[in-house]
Short mmCIF file of C-alpha atoms in Angstrom, two decimals:
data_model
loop_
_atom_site.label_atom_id
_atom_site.label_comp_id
_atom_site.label_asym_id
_atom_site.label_seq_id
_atom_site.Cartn_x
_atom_site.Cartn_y
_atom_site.Cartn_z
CA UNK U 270 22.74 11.40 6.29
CA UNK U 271 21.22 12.34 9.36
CA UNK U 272 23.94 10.84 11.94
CA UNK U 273 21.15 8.23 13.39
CA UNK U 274 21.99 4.54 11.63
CA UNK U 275 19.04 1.62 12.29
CA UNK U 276 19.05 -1.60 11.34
CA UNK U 277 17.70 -3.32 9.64
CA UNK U 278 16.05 -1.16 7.08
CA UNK U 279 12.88 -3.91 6.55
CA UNK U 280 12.28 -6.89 8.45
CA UNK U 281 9.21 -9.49 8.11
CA UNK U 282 8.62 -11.79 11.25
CA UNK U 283 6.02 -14.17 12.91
CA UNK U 284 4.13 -13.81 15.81
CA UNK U 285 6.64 -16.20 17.34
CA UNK U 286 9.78 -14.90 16.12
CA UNK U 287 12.48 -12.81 18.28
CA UNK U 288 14.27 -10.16 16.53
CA UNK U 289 15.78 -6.95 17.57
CA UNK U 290 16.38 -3.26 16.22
CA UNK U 291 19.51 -1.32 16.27
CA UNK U 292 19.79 2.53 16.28
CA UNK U 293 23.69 3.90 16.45
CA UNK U 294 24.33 7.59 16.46
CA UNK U 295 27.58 9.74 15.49
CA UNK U 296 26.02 12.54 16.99
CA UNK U 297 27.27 12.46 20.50
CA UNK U 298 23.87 13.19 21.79
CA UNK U 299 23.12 11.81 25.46
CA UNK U 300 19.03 11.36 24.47
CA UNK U 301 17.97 8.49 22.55
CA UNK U 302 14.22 7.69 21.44
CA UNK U 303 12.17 4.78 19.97
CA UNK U 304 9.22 5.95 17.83
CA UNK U 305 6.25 3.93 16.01
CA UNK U 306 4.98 5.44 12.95
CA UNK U 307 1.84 4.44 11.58
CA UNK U 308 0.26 5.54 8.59
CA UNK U 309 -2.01 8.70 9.08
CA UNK U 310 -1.48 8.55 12.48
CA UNK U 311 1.11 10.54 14.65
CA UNK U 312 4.00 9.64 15.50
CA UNK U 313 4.29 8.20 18.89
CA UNK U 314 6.80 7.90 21.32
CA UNK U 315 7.67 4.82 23.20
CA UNK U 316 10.71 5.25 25.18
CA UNK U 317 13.32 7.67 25.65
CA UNK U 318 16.71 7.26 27.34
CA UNK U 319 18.88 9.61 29.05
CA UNK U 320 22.58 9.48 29.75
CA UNK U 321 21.89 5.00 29.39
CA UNK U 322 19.30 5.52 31.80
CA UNK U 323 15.75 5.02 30.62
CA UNK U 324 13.09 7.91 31.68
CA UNK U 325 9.94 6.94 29.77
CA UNK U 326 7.84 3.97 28.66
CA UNK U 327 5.02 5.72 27.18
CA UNK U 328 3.33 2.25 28.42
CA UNK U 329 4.42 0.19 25.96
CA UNK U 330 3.37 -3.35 25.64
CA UNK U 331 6.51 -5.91 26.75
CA UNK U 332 6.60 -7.62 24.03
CA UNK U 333 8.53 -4.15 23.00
CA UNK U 334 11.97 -4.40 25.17
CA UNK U 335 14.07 -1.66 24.79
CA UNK U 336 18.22 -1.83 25.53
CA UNK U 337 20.71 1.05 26.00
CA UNK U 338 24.36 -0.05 26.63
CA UNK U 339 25.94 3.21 25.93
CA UNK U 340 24.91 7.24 24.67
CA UNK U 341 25.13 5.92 20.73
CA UNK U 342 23.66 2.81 20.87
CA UNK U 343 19.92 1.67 21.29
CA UNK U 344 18.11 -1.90 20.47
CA UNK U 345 14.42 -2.59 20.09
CA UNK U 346 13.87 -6.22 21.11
CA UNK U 347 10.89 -7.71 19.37
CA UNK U 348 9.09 -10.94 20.58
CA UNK U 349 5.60 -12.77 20.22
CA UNK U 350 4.35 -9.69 17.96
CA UNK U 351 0.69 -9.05 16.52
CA UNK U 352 -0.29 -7.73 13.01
CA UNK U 353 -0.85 -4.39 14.19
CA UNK U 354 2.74 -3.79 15.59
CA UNK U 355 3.36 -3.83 12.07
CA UNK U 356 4.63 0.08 11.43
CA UNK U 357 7.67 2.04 10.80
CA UNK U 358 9.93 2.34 13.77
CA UNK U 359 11.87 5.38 14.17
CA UNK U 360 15.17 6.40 16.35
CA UNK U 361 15.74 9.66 17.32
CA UNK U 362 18.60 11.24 19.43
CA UNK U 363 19.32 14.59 21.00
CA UNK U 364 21.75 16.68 22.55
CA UNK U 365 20.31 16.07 26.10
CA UNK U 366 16.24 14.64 26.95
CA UNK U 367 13.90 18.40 27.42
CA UNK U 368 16.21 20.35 26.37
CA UNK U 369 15.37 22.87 23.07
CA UNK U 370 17.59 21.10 20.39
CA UNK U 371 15.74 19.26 17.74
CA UNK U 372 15.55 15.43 17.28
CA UNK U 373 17.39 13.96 14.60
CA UNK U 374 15.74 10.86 13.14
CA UNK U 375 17.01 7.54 12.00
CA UNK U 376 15.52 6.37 8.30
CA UNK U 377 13.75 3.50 10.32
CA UNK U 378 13.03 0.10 10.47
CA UNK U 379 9.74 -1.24 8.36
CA UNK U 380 7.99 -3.66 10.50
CA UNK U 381 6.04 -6.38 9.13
CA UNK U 382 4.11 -8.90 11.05
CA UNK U 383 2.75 -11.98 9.67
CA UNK T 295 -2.98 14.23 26.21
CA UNK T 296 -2.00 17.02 23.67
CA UNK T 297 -4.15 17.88 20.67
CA UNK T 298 -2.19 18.48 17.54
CA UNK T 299 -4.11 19.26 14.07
CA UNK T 300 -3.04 19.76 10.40
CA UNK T 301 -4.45 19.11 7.47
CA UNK T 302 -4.41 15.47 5.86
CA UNK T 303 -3.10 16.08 2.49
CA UNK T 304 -2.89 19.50 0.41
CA UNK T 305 -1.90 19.58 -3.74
CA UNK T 306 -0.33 22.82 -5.54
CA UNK T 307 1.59 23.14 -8.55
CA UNK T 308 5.50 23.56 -8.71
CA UNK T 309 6.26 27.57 -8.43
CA UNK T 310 3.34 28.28 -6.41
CA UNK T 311 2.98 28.79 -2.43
CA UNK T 312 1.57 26.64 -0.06
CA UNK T 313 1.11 27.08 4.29
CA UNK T 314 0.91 24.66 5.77
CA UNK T 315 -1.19 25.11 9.41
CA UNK T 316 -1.27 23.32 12.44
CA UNK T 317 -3.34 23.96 15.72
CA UNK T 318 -2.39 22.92 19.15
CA UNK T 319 -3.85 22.78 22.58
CA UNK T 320 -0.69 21.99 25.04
CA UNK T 321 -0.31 22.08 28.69
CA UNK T 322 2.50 24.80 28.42
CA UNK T 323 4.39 25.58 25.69
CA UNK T 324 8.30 24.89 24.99
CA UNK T 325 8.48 25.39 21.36
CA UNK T 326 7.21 24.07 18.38
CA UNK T 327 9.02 22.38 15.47
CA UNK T 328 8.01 21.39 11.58
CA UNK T 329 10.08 18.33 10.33
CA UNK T 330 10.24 16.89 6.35
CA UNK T 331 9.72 14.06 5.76
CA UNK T 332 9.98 12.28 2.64
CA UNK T 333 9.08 8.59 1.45
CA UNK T 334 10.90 6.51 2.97
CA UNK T 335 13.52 8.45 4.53
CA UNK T 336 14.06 9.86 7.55
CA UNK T 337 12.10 13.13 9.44
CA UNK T 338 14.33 16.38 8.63
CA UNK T 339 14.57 19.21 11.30
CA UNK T 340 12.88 22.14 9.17
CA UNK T 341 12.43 24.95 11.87
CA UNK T 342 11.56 25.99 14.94
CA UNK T 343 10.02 28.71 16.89
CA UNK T 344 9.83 29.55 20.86
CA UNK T 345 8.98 33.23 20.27
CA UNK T 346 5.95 34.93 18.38
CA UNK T 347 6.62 35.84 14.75
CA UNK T 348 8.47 35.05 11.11
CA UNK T 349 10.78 32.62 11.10
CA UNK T 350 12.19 32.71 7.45
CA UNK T 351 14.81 30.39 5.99
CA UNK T 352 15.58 30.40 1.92
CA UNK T 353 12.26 29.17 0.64
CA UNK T 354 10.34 28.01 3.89
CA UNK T 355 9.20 30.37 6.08
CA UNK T 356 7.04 29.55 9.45
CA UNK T 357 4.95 31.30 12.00
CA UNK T 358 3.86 31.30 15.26
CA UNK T 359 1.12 32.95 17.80
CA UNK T 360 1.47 31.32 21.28
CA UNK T 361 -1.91 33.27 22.14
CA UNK T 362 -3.63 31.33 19.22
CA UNK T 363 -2.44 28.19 19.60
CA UNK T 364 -1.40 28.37 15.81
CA UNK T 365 1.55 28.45 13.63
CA UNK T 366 2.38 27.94 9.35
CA UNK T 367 4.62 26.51 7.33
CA UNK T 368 4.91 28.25 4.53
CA UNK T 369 6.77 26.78 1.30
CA UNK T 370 7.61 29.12 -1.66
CA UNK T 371 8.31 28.77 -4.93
CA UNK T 372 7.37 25.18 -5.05
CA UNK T 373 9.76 22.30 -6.36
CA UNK T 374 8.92 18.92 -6.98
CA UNK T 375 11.21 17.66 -4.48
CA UNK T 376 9.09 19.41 -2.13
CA UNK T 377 6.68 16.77 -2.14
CA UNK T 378 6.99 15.02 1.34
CA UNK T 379 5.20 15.21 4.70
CA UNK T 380 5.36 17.49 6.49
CA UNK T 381 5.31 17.02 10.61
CA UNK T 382 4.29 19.78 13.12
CA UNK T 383 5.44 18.88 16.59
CA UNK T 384 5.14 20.85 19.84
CA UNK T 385 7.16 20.80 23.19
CA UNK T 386 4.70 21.15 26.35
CA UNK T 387 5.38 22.61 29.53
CA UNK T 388 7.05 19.48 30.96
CA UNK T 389 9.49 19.49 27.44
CA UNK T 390 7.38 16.47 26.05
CA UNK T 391 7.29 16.55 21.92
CA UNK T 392 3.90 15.53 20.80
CA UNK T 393 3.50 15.31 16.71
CA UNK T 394 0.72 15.85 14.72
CA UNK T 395 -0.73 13.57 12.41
CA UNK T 396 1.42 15.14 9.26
CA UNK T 397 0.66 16.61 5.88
CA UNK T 398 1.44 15.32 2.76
CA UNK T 399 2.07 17.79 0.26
CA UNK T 400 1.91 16.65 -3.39
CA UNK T 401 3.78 19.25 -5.85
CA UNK T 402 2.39 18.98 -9.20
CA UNK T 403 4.09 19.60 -12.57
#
């Protein structure tokens, strides 16, 4: 138990479908992160918020729309996907965004895109 | 961008030792950081290191030289729960964590 919750743990959607991620954490860090995982690759960032307030899109596609109502919660909203979106999405959180405290990760969400 | 290497995959039997490197070319350096990760769970902070030198905790151990660009992960005494991937990730100048690519580490009986 890392303190970083996502749901769902698997999801399967079409290229038309509109779904959404959820990442809560118990942590009361003020940094939350959305990460794609794919295999053999590394893993790489897409956005980060700070205090609610986004501070990077690592120029992410919008089909990818990210949401942060408050420090411990972030969504992922998901719509007109392709195949190779298809990975293993990852929340993070920190104490505070650049600081030198590690990130603790969320088990993820498995993406599948038909 | 930043350049972050480590070896794809890497076998060794349970007892043994195993390091674990990973090379990095950065536009300043803030730290660096190896996570765990196993199968389908979550990324695991493992250690970190700002300073040159021996970090050692219990069984893992791991190593840094800013100069070189360079630092281990060493794992001793090798369990089979050790079997996982293992993530080398490194804070630039600007405090922006890049990852490497990860290696999976296979214990064997």
């Amino acid at each position: 138990e890392t303190g970083v919750t996502q749901t769902p743990r698997h999801l399967v959607m079409g290229m038309t479908n509109k779904k959404s991620l959820k990442c809560e954490q118990h942590l009361g860090h003020n940094a939350m992160y959305w990460y794609k995982q794919s295999a053999k690759k590394p893993l790489e960032l897409m956005f980060v918020y700070n205090f609610k307030e986004q501070t990077e899109n690592n120029s992410v596609p919008s089909r990818f729309s990210p949401e942060c109502p408050n420090s411990s919660h972030l969504f992922l909203h998901l719509h007109t996907l392709q195949p190779e979106d298809s990975a293993l999405y990852l929340c993070a959180s920190s104490q505070d965004q650049g600081g030198a405290g590690e990130l603790f990760f969320g088990e993820g969400s498995r993406l599948t895109v038909l | 961008g930043q350049n972050i290497d480590q070896p794809t995959e890497m076998t060794a039997t349970e007892g043994a030792i195993v390091q674990i490197n990973c090379t990095y070319q950065t536009s300043g350096f803030n730290g660096l950081f190896w996570y765990q990760q196993h199968a389908g769970e979550a990324p695991t902070f493992l250690s970190y290191n700002v300073l040159d030198g021996l970090e050692e905790k219990g069984r893992f151990s791991s190593f840094l030289s800013r100069s070189k660009g360079y630092s281990y992960l060493l794992l001793k005494e090798l369990q089979m729960k050790d079997s996982a991937s293992y993530l080398c990730a490194v804070r630039d100048g600007d405090y922006k964590l890049s990852f490497g690519a990860g290696t999976t580490v296979t214990v064997r009986a």
